[in-house]
Amino acid sequence: MHNTASFTGAPDAGGKSAERAWADRTWQTADGLELHYRDYPGRDDRPPVICLHGLTRNARDFAELAEMIAGEWRVIVPEMRGRGESDYAKDSATYTPMHYVADVMALLADQGIERFVSVGTSLGGLMTMLIAATTPDRIAAALLNDVGPQLEAAGLERIVDYVGQGRSFPTWMHAARALEAQHKESHPGFTIDDWLAMAKRVMVLGSGGRIAFDYDMAIADPFEDADPSAAPDMWPMFEALAGRPLALVRGERSNVLSAATAQEMKRRIPAMDLVTVPNVGHTPLLSEPEAVAALDRLLAQVA
């Protein structure tokens, strides 16, 4: 474990000052990468909350959530290989969920964590299910954000269309307008200030003075050779989450997780807390009142 820096009240990438301290730390992967995570301190008599981000995202995605619960809960927000401050992969073929899970398992070993509460957005939710299927005792509770064992083809195609494009922008306003044009159907209620905040969550100012997405464009490479017909049946992996506190947050307008799939998930695990965030698509920010309440209920069962 390496503690590279720590901050108290430091501005986040979105310009918002963090109300609590976190430490920036790193861990090593089996193939020699140094990956970054934010470590928000909290009680050591509870399992930590580990937040797993989506395909093109980074630790900033969970800044608000972490600030809400840190202190009462230790919150760890890892950045997967190729994202944020983590090293980019030496081989783009390792940009796969199984490699990301192996990296998270290395982090758990590094920190001596036996059990944790998983909060997984999109890809992070798929990782949560994979961990549950292989080492079910590690998951103390789980919140899946707009993801399930069956994903809609149209939504996945849209994601593949924009991942790895490598666009850059001269100003934050240009970046915000580009995000608005691409994703306004998912967040129709966003103001331009919201889109600016989103731009600062998912992009960085590069050394050349241009604003670009904060991930390795090569994460798109594995999609080129992917065979959808060879995708594994994820339902048994989802069902491995039964028997522990479980919540599913779905965006009402989601084109990735259908209402029918969410209902089938509820049928298979009736104890699951199913919450729909109105007028939001893929993915909810988890700062919406409905999502916050779902997280509160989940953590109350663990505490």
PDB file of C-alpha atoms in Angstrom:
ATOM      1  CA  MET A   1       0.000   0.000   0.000  1.00  0.00           C
ATOM      2  CA  HIS A   2       1.213   3.477  -0.849  1.00  0.00           C
ATOM      3  CA  ASN A   3      -0.186   6.730   0.468  1.00  0.00           C
ATOM      4  CA  THR A   4       0.585   9.233  -2.256  1.00  0.00           C
ATOM      5  CA  ALA A   5      -1.240  12.246  -0.844  1.00  0.00           C
ATOM      6  CA  SER A   6      -4.101  13.229   1.394  1.00  0.00           C
ATOM      7  CA  PHE A   7      -6.517  16.126   1.264  1.00  0.00           C
ATOM      8  CA  THR A   8      -8.855  17.903   3.622  1.00  0.00           C
ATOM      9  CA  GLY A   9     -11.404  20.169   2.025  1.00  0.00           C
ATOM     10  CA  ALA A  10      -9.605  19.910  -1.302  1.00  0.00           C
ATOM     11  CA  PRO A  11     -11.572  20.920  -4.389  1.00  0.00           C
ATOM     12  CA  ASP A  12     -12.941  17.995  -6.341  1.00  0.00           C
ATOM     13  CA  ALA A  13     -12.684  17.925 -10.128  1.00  0.00           C
ATOM     14  CA  GLY A  14     -16.165  19.386 -10.327  1.00  0.00           C
ATOM     15  CA  GLY A  15     -15.048  22.432  -8.379  1.00  0.00           C
ATOM     16  CA  LYS A  16     -16.842  21.348  -5.212  1.00  0.00           C
ATOM     17  CA  SER A  17     -14.892  21.280  -1.975  1.00  0.00           C
ATOM     18  CA  ALA A  18     -14.898  17.949  -0.216  1.00  0.00           C
ATOM     19  CA  GLU A  19     -16.374  18.224   3.264  1.00  0.00           C
ATOM     20  CA  ARG A  20     -14.325  15.319   4.535  1.00  0.00           C
ATOM     21  CA  ALA A  21     -10.781  14.130   4.183  1.00  0.00           C
ATOM     22  CA  TRP A  22      -9.750  11.328   1.901  1.00  0.00           C
ATOM     23  CA  ALA A  23      -6.389   9.811   1.157  1.00  0.00           C
ATOM     24  CA  ASP A  24      -5.177   9.113  -2.349  1.00  0.00           C
ATOM     25  CA  ARG A  25      -3.622   5.649  -2.291  1.00  0.00           C
ATOM     26  CA  THR A  26      -2.409   3.066  -4.772  1.00  0.00           C
ATOM     27  CA  TRP A  27      -2.152  -0.705  -5.065  1.00  0.00           C
ATOM     28  CA  GLN A  28      -0.392  -3.093  -7.405  1.00  0.00           C
ATOM     29  CA  THR A  29      -1.994  -5.500  -9.851  1.00  0.00           C
ATOM     30  CA  ALA A  30      -0.711  -8.951 -10.727  1.00  0.00           C
ATOM     31  CA  ASP A  31       0.624  -7.634 -14.048  1.00  0.00           C
ATOM     32  CA  GLY A  32       2.526  -4.766 -12.476  1.00  0.00           C
ATOM     33  CA  LEU A  33       0.176  -1.794 -12.834  1.00  0.00           C
ATOM     34  CA  GLU A  34      -0.179   0.839 -10.123  1.00  0.00           C
ATOM     35  CA  LEU A  35      -3.844   1.645  -9.646  1.00  0.00           C
ATOM     36  CA  HIS A  36      -5.321   4.525  -7.664  1.00  0.00           C
ATOM     37  CA  TYR A  37      -8.119   4.706  -5.112  1.00  0.00           C
ATOM     38  CA  ARG A  38      -9.669   7.275  -2.840  1.00  0.00           C
ATOM     39  CA  ASP A  39      -9.840   6.167   0.777  1.00  0.00           C
ATOM     40  CA  TYR A  40     -12.369   8.016   2.947  1.00  0.00           C
ATOM     41  CA  PRO A  41     -11.887   7.120   6.633  1.00  0.00           C
ATOM     42  CA  GLY A  42     -14.678   5.643   8.685  1.00  0.00           C
ATOM     43  CA  ARG A  43     -15.512   3.195  11.428  1.00  0.00           C
ATOM     44  CA  ASP A  44     -13.434   0.024  11.549  1.00  0.00           C
ATOM     45  CA  ASP A  45     -16.170  -2.063  13.204  1.00  0.00           C
ATOM     46  CA  ARG A  46     -18.157  -2.178   9.955  1.00  0.00           C
ATOM     47  CA  PRO A  47     -17.279  -3.549   6.524  1.00  0.00           C
ATOM     48  CA  PRO A  48     -16.081  -0.785   4.199  1.00  0.00           C
ATOM     49  CA  VAL A  49     -18.205   0.473   1.329  1.00  0.00           C
ATOM     50  CA  ILE A  50     -16.413  -0.055  -1.978  1.00  0.00           C
ATOM     51  CA  CYS A  51     -17.772   1.951  -4.909  1.00  0.00           C
ATOM     52  CA  LEU A  52     -17.174   0.485  -8.365  1.00  0.00           C
ATOM     53  CA  HIS A  53     -17.597   2.905 -11.262  1.00  0.00           C
ATOM     54  CA  GLY A  54     -18.941   2.530 -14.775  1.00  0.00           C
ATOM     55  CA  LEU A  55     -17.108   1.796 -18.008  1.00  0.00           C
ATOM     56  CA  THR A  56     -15.735   5.267 -18.783  1.00  0.00           C
ATOM     57  CA  ARG A  57     -15.873   6.766 -15.292  1.00  0.00           C
ATOM     58  CA  ASN A  58     -13.554   7.328 -12.347  1.00  0.00           C
ATOM     59  CA  ALA A  59     -13.475   7.992  -8.594  1.00  0.00           C
ATOM     60  CA  ARG A  60     -15.044  11.446  -8.937  1.00  0.00           C
ATOM     61  CA  ASP A  61     -18.355   9.743  -9.769  1.00  0.00           C
ATOM     62  CA  PHE A  62     -18.825   8.855  -6.104  1.00  0.00           C
ATOM     63  CA  ALA A  63     -17.621  12.085  -4.455  1.00  0.00           C
ATOM     64  CA  GLU A  64     -21.060  13.134  -3.204  1.00  0.00           C
ATOM     65  CA  LEU A  65     -21.996   9.663  -2.015  1.00  0.00           C
ATOM     66  CA  ALA A  66     -18.686   9.211  -0.197  1.00  0.00           C
ATOM     67  CA  GLU A  67     -18.948  12.573   1.521  1.00  0.00           C
ATOM     68  CA  MET A  68     -22.455  11.688   2.730  1.00  0.00           C
ATOM     69  CA  ILE A  69     -21.501   8.462   4.491  1.00  0.00           C
ATOM     70  CA  ALA A  70     -17.777   8.804   5.284  1.00  0.00           C
ATOM     71  CA  GLY A  71     -17.026   8.894   8.983  1.00  0.00           C
ATOM     72  CA  GLU A  72     -19.766   6.397   9.745  1.00  0.00           C
ATOM     73  CA  TRP A  73     -18.399   4.175   6.967  1.00  0.00           C
ATOM     74  CA  ARG A  74     -14.980   3.761   5.435  1.00  0.00           C
ATOM     75  CA  VAL A  75     -15.462   4.360   1.716  1.00  0.00           C
ATOM     76  CA  ILE A  76     -12.995   3.079  -0.870  1.00  0.00           C
ATOM     77  CA  VAL A  77     -13.359   4.235  -4.464  1.00  0.00           C
ATOM     78  CA  PRO A  78     -10.954   2.420  -6.783  1.00  0.00           C
ATOM     79  CA  GLU A  79     -10.232   3.562 -10.303  1.00  0.00           C
ATOM     80  CA  MET A  80     -10.033   0.629 -12.677  1.00  0.00           C
ATOM     81  CA  ARG A  81      -7.022   0.200 -14.910  1.00  0.00           C
ATOM     82  CA  GLY A  82      -7.053   2.795 -17.685  1.00  0.00           C
ATOM     83  CA  ARG A  83      -9.169   5.315 -15.772  1.00  0.00           C
ATOM     84  CA  GLY A  84      -8.417   8.467 -13.826  1.00  0.00           C
ATOM     85  CA  GLU A  85      -5.097   8.342 -11.989  1.00  0.00           C
ATOM     86  CA  SER A  86      -4.628   4.586 -12.475  1.00  0.00           C
ATOM     87  CA  ASP A  87      -2.047   3.234 -14.899  1.00  0.00           C
ATOM     88  CA  TYR A  88      -3.199   2.405 -18.397  1.00  0.00           C
ATOM     89  CA  ALA A  89      -2.999  -1.287 -19.283  1.00  0.00           C
ATOM     90  CA  LYS A  90       0.041  -2.525 -21.148  1.00  0.00           C
ATOM     91  CA  ASP A  91      -2.260  -4.818 -23.147  1.00  0.00           C
ATOM     92  CA  SER A  92      -5.720  -3.531 -24.064  1.00  0.00           C
ATOM     93  CA  ALA A  93      -6.980  -7.132 -24.061  1.00  0.00           C
ATOM     94  CA  THR A  94      -6.944  -6.865 -20.248  1.00  0.00           C
ATOM     95  CA  TYR A  95      -9.731  -4.273 -20.309  1.00  0.00           C
ATOM     96  CA  THR A  96     -12.315  -6.890 -19.344  1.00  0.00           C
ATOM     97  CA  PRO A  97     -14.590  -7.406 -16.331  1.00  0.00           C
ATOM     98  CA  MET A  98     -12.629 -10.478 -15.202  1.00  0.00           C
ATOM     99  CA  HIS A  99      -9.391  -8.477 -15.109  1.00  0.00           C
ATOM    100  CA  TYR A 100     -11.108  -5.625 -13.270  1.00  0.00           C
ATOM    101  CA  VAL A 101     -12.417  -8.108 -10.691  1.00  0.00           C
ATOM    102  CA  ALA A 102      -8.929  -9.589 -10.270  1.00  0.00           C
ATOM    103  CA  ASP A 103      -7.603  -6.074  -9.692  1.00  0.00           C
ATOM    104  CA  VAL A 104     -10.251  -5.444  -7.014  1.00  0.00           C
ATOM    105  CA  MET A 105      -9.387  -8.751  -5.344  1.00  0.00           C
ATOM    106  CA  ALA A 106      -5.756  -7.596  -5.240  1.00  0.00           C
ATOM    107  CA  LEU A 107      -6.905  -4.388  -3.521  1.00  0.00           C
ATOM    108  CA  LEU A 108      -8.888  -6.394  -0.963  1.00  0.00           C
ATOM    109  CA  ALA A 109      -5.819  -8.510  -0.261  1.00  0.00           C
ATOM    110  CA  ASP A 110      -3.618  -5.415   0.013  1.00  0.00           C
ATOM    111  CA  GLN A 111      -5.955  -3.896   2.591  1.00  0.00           C
ATOM    112  CA  GLY A 112      -6.827  -7.112   4.418  1.00  0.00           C
ATOM    113  CA  ILE A 113     -10.541  -6.678   3.646  1.00  0.00           C
ATOM    114  CA  GLU A 114     -12.592  -9.849   4.091  1.00  0.00           C
ATOM    115  CA  ARG A 115     -16.087  -8.448   3.506  1.00  0.00           C
ATOM    116  CA  PHE A 116     -17.398  -5.226   1.999  1.00  0.00           C
ATOM    117  CA  VAL A 117     -20.536  -3.440   0.883  1.00  0.00           C
ATOM    118  CA  SER A 118     -20.450  -3.080  -2.897  1.00  0.00           C
ATOM    119  CA  VAL A 119     -21.986  -0.101  -4.675  1.00  0.00           C
ATOM    120  CA  GLY A 120     -21.678  -0.850  -8.380  1.00  0.00           C
ATOM    121  CA  THR A 121     -22.701   1.437 -11.228  1.00  0.00           C
ATOM    122  CA  SER A 122     -23.204  -0.268 -14.598  1.00  0.00           C
ATOM    123  CA  LEU A 123     -19.886  -2.099 -15.192  1.00  0.00           C
ATOM    124  CA  GLY A 124     -19.297  -1.901 -11.440  1.00  0.00           C
ATOM    125  CA  GLY A 125     -22.558  -3.767 -10.880  1.00  0.00           C
ATOM    126  CA  LEU A 126     -21.493  -6.507 -13.286  1.00  0.00           C
ATOM    127  CA  MET A 127     -18.243  -6.767 -11.321  1.00  0.00           C
ATOM    128  CA  THR A 128     -20.275  -7.048  -8.104  1.00  0.00           C
ATOM    129  CA  MET A 129     -22.207  -9.992  -9.525  1.00  0.00           C
ATOM    130  CA  LEU A 130     -18.996 -11.669 -10.696  1.00  0.00           C
ATOM    131  CA  ILE A 131     -17.474 -11.325  -7.222  1.00  0.00           C
ATOM    132  CA  ALA A 132     -20.645 -12.717  -5.650  1.00  0.00           C
ATOM    133  CA  ALA A 133     -20.569 -15.702  -7.988  1.00  0.00           C
ATOM    134  CA  THR A 134     -16.933 -16.576  -7.278  1.00  0.00           C
ATOM    135  CA  THR A 135     -16.459 -15.489  -3.635  1.00  0.00           C
ATOM    136  CA  PRO A 136     -19.972 -14.875  -2.251  1.00  0.00           C
ATOM    137  CA  ASP A 137     -18.818 -14.475   1.347  1.00  0.00           C
ATOM    138  CA  ARG A 138     -16.951 -11.273   0.410  1.00  0.00           C
ATOM    139  CA  ILE A 139     -20.165  -9.315  -0.297  1.00  0.00           C
ATOM    140  CA  ALA A 140     -21.825  -8.061   2.907  1.00  0.00           C
ATOM    141  CA  ALA A 141     -24.465  -6.127   0.940  1.00  0.00           C
ATOM    142  CA  ALA A 142     -24.810  -4.700  -2.545  1.00  0.00           C
ATOM    143  CA  LEU A 143     -26.415  -1.831  -4.408  1.00  0.00           C
ATOM    144  CA  LEU A 144     -26.627  -2.255  -8.188  1.00  0.00           C
ATOM    145  CA  ASN A 145     -27.013   0.996 -10.109  1.00  0.00           C
ATOM    146  CA  ASP A 146     -28.933   0.579 -13.379  1.00  0.00           C
ATOM    147  CA  VAL A 147     -27.511  -2.800 -14.247  1.00  0.00           C
ATOM    148  CA  GLY A 148     -28.669  -6.382 -14.140  1.00  0.00           C
ATOM    149  CA  PRO A 149     -27.981  -9.839 -15.556  1.00  0.00           C
ATOM    150  CA  GLN A 150     -29.771  -8.970 -18.802  1.00  0.00           C
ATOM    151  CA  LEU A 151     -28.910  -5.775 -20.668  1.00  0.00           C
ATOM    152  CA  GLU A 152     -30.745  -4.200 -23.578  1.00  0.00           C
ATOM    153  CA  ALA A 153     -28.984  -4.449 -26.950  1.00  0.00           C
ATOM    154  CA  ALA A 154     -29.941  -0.908 -28.004  1.00  0.00           C
ATOM    155  CA  GLY A 155     -28.421   0.607 -24.869  1.00  0.00           C
ATOM    156  CA  LEU A 156     -25.236  -1.414 -25.196  1.00  0.00           C
ATOM    157  CA  GLU A 157     -24.875  -0.452 -28.860  1.00  0.00           C
ATOM    158  CA  ARG A 158     -25.161   3.199 -27.921  1.00  0.00           C
ATOM    159  CA  ILE A 159     -22.404   2.825 -25.333  1.00  0.00           C
ATOM    160  CA  VAL A 160     -20.128   1.057 -27.818  1.00  0.00           C
ATOM    161  CA  ASP A 161     -20.753   3.860 -30.319  1.00  0.00           C
ATOM    162  CA  TYR A 162     -19.294   6.562 -28.090  1.00  0.00           C
ATOM    163  CA  VAL A 163     -16.607   4.709 -26.086  1.00  0.00           C
ATOM    164  CA  GLY A 164     -13.087   5.345 -27.294  1.00  0.00           C
ATOM    165  CA  GLN A 165     -13.851   8.202 -29.671  1.00  0.00           C
ATOM    166  CA  GLY A 166     -11.022  10.332 -28.277  1.00  0.00           C
ATOM    167  CA  ARG A 167     -12.742  13.693 -28.696  1.00  0.00           C
ATOM    168  CA  SER A 168     -11.298  16.786 -27.028  1.00  0.00           C
ATOM    169  CA  PHE A 169     -12.609  20.309 -26.461  1.00  0.00           C
ATOM    170  CA  PRO A 170     -11.135  23.813 -26.179  1.00  0.00           C
ATOM    171  CA  THR A 171     -13.222  24.911 -23.171  1.00  0.00           C
ATOM    172  CA  TRP A 172     -15.317  23.368 -20.403  1.00  0.00           C
ATOM    173  CA  MET A 173     -18.412  24.918 -21.960  1.00  0.00           C
ATOM    174  CA  HIS A 174     -17.697  23.137 -25.255  1.00  0.00           C
ATOM    175  CA  ALA A 175     -17.253  19.886 -23.317  1.00  0.00           C
ATOM    176  CA  ALA A 176     -20.502  20.414 -21.417  1.00  0.00           C
ATOM    177  CA  ARG A 177     -22.461  21.140 -24.604  1.00  0.00           C
ATOM    178  CA  ALA A 178     -21.056  17.992 -26.230  1.00  0.00           C
ATOM    179  CA  LEU A 179     -22.175  15.883 -23.264  1.00  0.00           C
ATOM    180  CA  GLU A 180     -25.586  17.511 -23.348  1.00  0.00           C
ATOM    181  CA  ALA A 181     -25.990  16.712 -27.057  1.00  0.00           C
ATOM    182  CA  GLN A 182     -25.029  13.085 -26.513  1.00  0.00           C
ATOM    183  CA  HIS A 183     -26.769  12.302 -23.231  1.00  0.00           C
ATOM    184  CA  LYS A 184     -29.673  14.733 -22.823  1.00  0.00           C
ATOM    185  CA  GLU A 185     -32.181  11.881 -23.160  1.00  0.00           C
ATOM    186  CA  SER A 186     -30.735  10.326 -20.001  1.00  0.00           C
ATOM    187  CA  HIS A 187     -30.845  13.552 -17.996  1.00  0.00           C
ATOM    188  CA  PRO A 188     -33.546  15.777 -19.521  1.00  0.00           C
ATOM    189  CA  GLY A 189     -33.767  17.854 -16.363  1.00  0.00           C
ATOM    190  CA  PHE A 190     -30.109  18.892 -16.356  1.00  0.00           C
ATOM    191  CA  THR A 191     -29.235  22.589 -16.571  1.00  0.00           C
ATOM    192  CA  ILE A 192     -26.035  23.793 -18.229  1.00  0.00           C
ATOM    193  CA  ASP A 193     -24.479  23.960 -14.748  1.00  0.00           C
ATOM    194  CA  ASP A 194     -25.274  20.275 -14.308  1.00  0.00           C
ATOM    195  CA  TRP A 195     -23.634  19.456 -17.630  1.00  0.00           C
ATOM    196  CA  LEU A 196     -20.564  21.487 -16.638  1.00  0.00           C
ATOM    197  CA  ALA A 197     -20.361  19.529 -13.391  1.00  0.00           C
ATOM    198  CA  MET A 198     -20.696  16.295 -15.352  1.00  0.00           C
ATOM    199  CA  ALA A 199     -17.933  17.353 -17.736  1.00  0.00           C
ATOM    200  CA  LYS A 200     -15.614  17.885 -14.779  1.00  0.00           C
ATOM    201  CA  ARG A 201     -16.511  14.444 -13.437  1.00  0.00           C
ATOM    202  CA  VAL A 202     -15.632  12.594 -16.620  1.00  0.00           C
ATOM    203  CA  MET A 203     -12.950  14.785 -18.254  1.00  0.00           C
ATOM    204  CA  VAL A 204      -9.622  16.409 -17.416  1.00  0.00           C
ATOM    205  CA  LEU A 205      -7.551  19.289 -18.715  1.00  0.00           C
ATOM    206  CA  GLY A 206      -4.720  17.710 -20.677  1.00  0.00           C
ATOM    207  CA  SER A 207      -1.119  18.838 -20.999  1.00  0.00           C
ATOM    208  CA  GLY A 208      -1.873  20.325 -24.418  1.00  0.00           C
ATOM    209  CA  GLY A 209      -4.521  22.630 -22.962  1.00  0.00           C
ATOM    210  CA  ARG A 210      -7.429  20.640 -24.395  1.00  0.00           C
ATOM    211  CA  ILE A 211     -10.146  18.985 -22.303  1.00  0.00           C
ATOM    212  CA  ALA A 212     -10.466  15.248 -22.883  1.00  0.00           C
ATOM    213  CA  PHE A 213     -12.145  12.200 -21.389  1.00  0.00           C
ATOM    214  CA  ASP A 214     -10.305  10.776 -18.391  1.00  0.00           C
ATOM    215  CA  TYR A 215      -9.764   7.233 -19.632  1.00  0.00           C
ATOM    216  CA  ASP A 216      -7.633   5.221 -22.027  1.00  0.00           C
ATOM    217  CA  MET A 217      -9.371   5.143 -25.402  1.00  0.00           C
ATOM    218  CA  ALA A 218      -8.114   1.560 -25.770  1.00  0.00           C
ATOM    219  CA  ILE A 219     -10.763   0.335 -23.302  1.00  0.00           C
ATOM    220  CA  ALA A 220     -12.939   0.112 -26.427  1.00  0.00           C
ATOM    221  CA  ASP A 221     -10.633  -2.456 -28.080  1.00  0.00           C
ATOM    222  CA  PRO A 222     -12.182  -5.605 -26.532  1.00  0.00           C
ATOM    223  CA  PHE A 223     -15.598  -4.630 -27.896  1.00  0.00           C
ATOM    224  CA  GLU A 224     -14.327  -4.975 -31.469  1.00  0.00           C
ATOM    225  CA  ASP A 225     -13.736  -8.709 -31.087  1.00  0.00           C
ATOM    226  CA  ALA A 226     -16.625  -9.426 -28.718  1.00  0.00           C
ATOM    227  CA  ASP A 227     -19.153 -12.072 -29.717  1.00  0.00           C
ATOM    228  CA  PRO A 228     -22.519 -11.243 -28.118  1.00  0.00           C
ATOM    229  CA  SER A 229     -23.690 -14.829 -28.608  1.00  0.00           C
ATOM    230  CA  ALA A 230     -20.841 -16.026 -26.383  1.00  0.00           C
ATOM    231  CA  ALA A 231     -21.857 -13.864 -23.435  1.00  0.00           C
ATOM    232  CA  PRO A 232     -22.303 -15.898 -20.240  1.00  0.00           C
ATOM    233  CA  ASP A 233     -25.649 -16.336 -18.504  1.00  0.00           C
ATOM    234  CA  MET A 234     -25.489 -13.704 -15.750  1.00  0.00           C
ATOM    235  CA  TRP A 235     -28.665 -14.758 -13.941  1.00  0.00           C
ATOM    236  CA  PRO A 236     -26.899 -17.303 -11.688  1.00  0.00           C
ATOM    237  CA  MET A 237     -24.319 -14.602 -10.858  1.00  0.00           C
ATOM    238  CA  PHE A 238     -27.090 -12.196  -9.891  1.00  0.00           C
ATOM    239  CA  GLU A 239     -28.815 -14.876  -7.823  1.00  0.00           C
ATOM    240  CA  ALA A 240     -25.560 -15.347  -5.898  1.00  0.00           C
ATOM    241  CA  LEU A 241     -26.412 -12.012  -4.244  1.00  0.00           C
ATOM    242  CA  ALA A 242     -29.457 -13.561  -2.515  1.00  0.00           C
ATOM    243  CA  GLY A 243     -29.389 -13.856   1.250  1.00  0.00           C
ATOM    244  CA  ARG A 244     -27.817 -10.467   1.964  1.00  0.00           C
ATOM    245  CA  PRO A 245     -29.096  -6.883   1.836  1.00  0.00           C
ATOM    246  CA  LEU A 246     -29.566  -5.970  -1.828  1.00  0.00           C
ATOM    247  CA  ALA A 247     -30.870  -2.881  -3.603  1.00  0.00           C
ATOM    248  CA  LEU A 248     -31.414  -2.108  -7.271  1.00  0.00           C
ATOM    249  CA  VAL A 249     -31.597   1.508  -8.422  1.00  0.00           C
ATOM    250  CA  ARG A 250     -32.995   1.883 -11.942  1.00  0.00           C
ATOM    251  CA  GLY A 251     -33.333   5.013 -14.032  1.00  0.00           C
ATOM    252  CA  GLU A 252     -36.908   5.306 -15.270  1.00  0.00           C
ATOM    253  CA  ARG A 253     -35.661   6.200 -18.774  1.00  0.00           C
ATOM    254  CA  SER A 254     -32.866   3.597 -18.845  1.00  0.00           C
ATOM    255  CA  ASN A 255     -32.166   2.015 -22.224  1.00  0.00           C
ATOM    256  CA  VAL A 256     -29.741  -0.480 -20.642  1.00  0.00           C
ATOM    257  CA  LEU A 257     -31.828  -2.036 -17.847  1.00  0.00           C
ATOM    258  CA  SER A 258     -35.465  -2.570 -18.812  1.00  0.00           C
ATOM    259  CA  ALA A 259     -38.350  -2.358 -16.366  1.00  0.00           C
ATOM    260  CA  ALA A 260     -39.182  -5.977 -17.217  1.00  0.00           C
ATOM    261  CA  THR A 261     -35.673  -7.166 -16.302  1.00  0.00           C
ATOM    262  CA  ALA A 262     -35.813  -5.194 -13.038  1.00  0.00           C
ATOM    263  CA  GLN A 263     -39.118  -6.879 -12.193  1.00  0.00           C
ATOM    264  CA  GLU A 264     -37.682 -10.311 -12.996  1.00  0.00           C
ATOM    265  CA  MET A 265     -34.752  -9.550 -10.682  1.00  0.00           C
ATOM    266  CA  LYS A 266     -37.275  -8.693  -7.970  1.00  0.00           C
ATOM    267  CA  ARG A 267     -39.169 -11.926  -8.643  1.00  0.00           C
ATOM    268  CA  ARG A 268     -36.018 -13.991  -8.296  1.00  0.00           C
ATOM    269  CA  ILE A 269     -34.834 -12.183  -5.133  1.00  0.00           C
ATOM    270  CA  PRO A 270     -38.053 -10.854  -3.537  1.00  0.00           C
ATOM    271  CA  ALA A 271     -36.176  -9.225  -0.640  1.00  0.00           C
ATOM    272  CA  MET A 272     -34.358  -6.913  -3.076  1.00  0.00           C
ATOM    273  CA  ASP A 273     -35.198  -3.235  -2.620  1.00  0.00           C
ATOM    274  CA  LEU A 274     -36.197  -2.031  -6.104  1.00  0.00           C
ATOM    275  CA  VAL A 275     -36.132   1.736  -6.565  1.00  0.00           C
ATOM    276  CA  THR A 276     -36.878   3.724  -9.717  1.00  0.00           C
ATOM    277  CA  VAL A 277     -35.413   7.209 -10.138  1.00  0.00           C
ATOM    278  CA  PRO A 278     -37.911   9.252 -12.174  1.00  0.00           C
ATOM    279  CA  ASN A 279     -36.982  11.076 -15.383  1.00  0.00           C
ATOM    280  CA  VAL A 280     -33.414   9.702 -15.438  1.00  0.00           C
ATOM    281  CA  GLY A 281     -31.811   7.260 -17.846  1.00  0.00           C
ATOM    282  CA  HIS A 282     -28.548   5.336 -17.730  1.00  0.00           C
ATOM    283  CA  THR A 283     -27.255   5.985 -15.132  1.00  0.00           C
ATOM    284  CA  PRO A 284     -28.637   7.663 -11.997  1.00  0.00           C
ATOM    285  CA  LEU A 285     -26.037   9.765 -10.187  1.00  0.00           C
ATOM    286  CA  LEU A 286     -26.929   8.158  -6.819  1.00  0.00           C
ATOM    287  CA  SER A 287     -27.381  11.644  -5.368  1.00  0.00           C
ATOM    288  CA  GLU A 288     -31.098  11.618  -6.214  1.00  0.00           C
ATOM    289  CA  PRO A 289     -33.368  11.400  -3.122  1.00  0.00           C
ATOM    290  CA  GLU A 290     -34.707   7.977  -4.114  1.00  0.00           C
ATOM    291  CA  ALA A 291     -31.183   6.576  -4.516  1.00  0.00           C
ATOM    292  CA  VAL A 292     -29.928   8.142  -1.287  1.00  0.00           C
ATOM    293  CA  ALA A 293     -32.869   6.648   0.612  1.00  0.00           C
ATOM    294  CA  ALA A 294     -32.168   3.221  -0.905  1.00  0.00           C
ATOM    295  CA  LEU A 295     -28.528   3.394   0.164  1.00  0.00           C
ATOM    296  CA  ASP A 296     -29.548   4.484   3.656  1.00  0.00           C
ATOM    297  CA  ARG A 297     -31.909   1.513   3.968  1.00  0.00           C
ATOM    298  CA  LEU A 298     -29.233  -0.871   2.704  1.00  0.00           C
ATOM    299  CA  LEU A 299     -26.565   0.362   5.106  1.00  0.00           C
ATOM    300  CA  ALA A 300     -29.013   0.298   8.031  1.00  0.00           C
ATOM    301  CA  GLN A 301     -29.328  -3.460   7.494  1.00  0.00           C
ATOM    302  CA  VAL A 302     -25.546  -3.879   7.631  1.00  0.00           C
ATOM    303  CA  ALA A 303     -24.959  -1.601  10.614  1.00  0.00           C
TER     304      ALA A 303
END
